[in-house]
Short mmCIF file of C-alpha atoms in Angstrom, two decimals:
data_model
loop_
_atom_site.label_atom_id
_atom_site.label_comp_id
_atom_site.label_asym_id
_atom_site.label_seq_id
_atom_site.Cartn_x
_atom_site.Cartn_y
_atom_site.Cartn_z
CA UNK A 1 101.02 92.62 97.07
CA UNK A 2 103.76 95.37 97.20
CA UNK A 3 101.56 97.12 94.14
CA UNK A 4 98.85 97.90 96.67
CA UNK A 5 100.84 99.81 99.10
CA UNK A 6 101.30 102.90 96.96
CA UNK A 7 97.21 103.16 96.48
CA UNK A 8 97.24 102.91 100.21
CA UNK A 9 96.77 99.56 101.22
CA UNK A 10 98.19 99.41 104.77
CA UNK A 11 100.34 95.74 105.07
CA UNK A 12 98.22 93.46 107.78
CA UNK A 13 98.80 90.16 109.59
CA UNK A 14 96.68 87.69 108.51
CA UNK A 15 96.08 83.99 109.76
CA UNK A 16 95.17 80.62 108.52
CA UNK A 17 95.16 77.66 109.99
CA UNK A 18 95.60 74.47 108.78
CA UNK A 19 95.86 70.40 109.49
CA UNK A 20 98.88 68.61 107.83
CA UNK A 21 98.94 64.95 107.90
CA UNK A 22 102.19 63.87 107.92
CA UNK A 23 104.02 65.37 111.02
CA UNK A 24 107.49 65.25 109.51
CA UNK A 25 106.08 67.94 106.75
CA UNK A 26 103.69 69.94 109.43
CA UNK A 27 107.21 70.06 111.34
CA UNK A 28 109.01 71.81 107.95
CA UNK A 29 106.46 73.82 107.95
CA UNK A 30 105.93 74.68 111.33
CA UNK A 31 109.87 75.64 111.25
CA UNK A 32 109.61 77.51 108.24
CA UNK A 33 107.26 80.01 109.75
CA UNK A 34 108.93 80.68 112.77
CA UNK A 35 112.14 81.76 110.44
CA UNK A 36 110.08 83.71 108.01
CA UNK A 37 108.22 85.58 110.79
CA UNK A 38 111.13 88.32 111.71
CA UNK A 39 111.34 89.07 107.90
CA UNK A 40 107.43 89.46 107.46
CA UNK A 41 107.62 91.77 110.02
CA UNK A 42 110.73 93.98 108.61
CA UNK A 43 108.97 93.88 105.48
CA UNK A 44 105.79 95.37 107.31
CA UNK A 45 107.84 97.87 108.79
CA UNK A 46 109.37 98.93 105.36
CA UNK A 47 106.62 99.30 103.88
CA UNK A 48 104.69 101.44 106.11
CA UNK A 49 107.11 104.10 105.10
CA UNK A 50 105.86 104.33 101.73
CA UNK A 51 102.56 104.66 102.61
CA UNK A 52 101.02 108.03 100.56
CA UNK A 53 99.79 109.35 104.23
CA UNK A 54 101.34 111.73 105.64
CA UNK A 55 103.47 109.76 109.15
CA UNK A 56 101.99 111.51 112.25
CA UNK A 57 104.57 113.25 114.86
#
């Protein structure tokens, strides 16, 4: 969570992976991720700046 990142906590990917059933929901899903991706990724980016380390260069 976004509490961690002041005690350090550098923001990772992580990955799961998982069988869904129905293909129709797998599909939502499936879609769902590919739009939320770009935003994980900003939000990554964000919050490295606020990391309590000093930013090298």
């Amino acid at each position: 969570g976004e509490h961690k990142i002041p005690r350090g906590f550098e923001p990772i990917e992580t990955y799961s992976e998982h069988w869904i059933a129905n293909e129709g929901f797998a599909q939502a899903i499936a879609d769902f991720l590919q739009k939320e991706r770009p935003h994980i990724k900003s939000f990554q980016e964000e919050a490295r700046q606020l990391l309590p380390f000093k930013q090298a260069g």
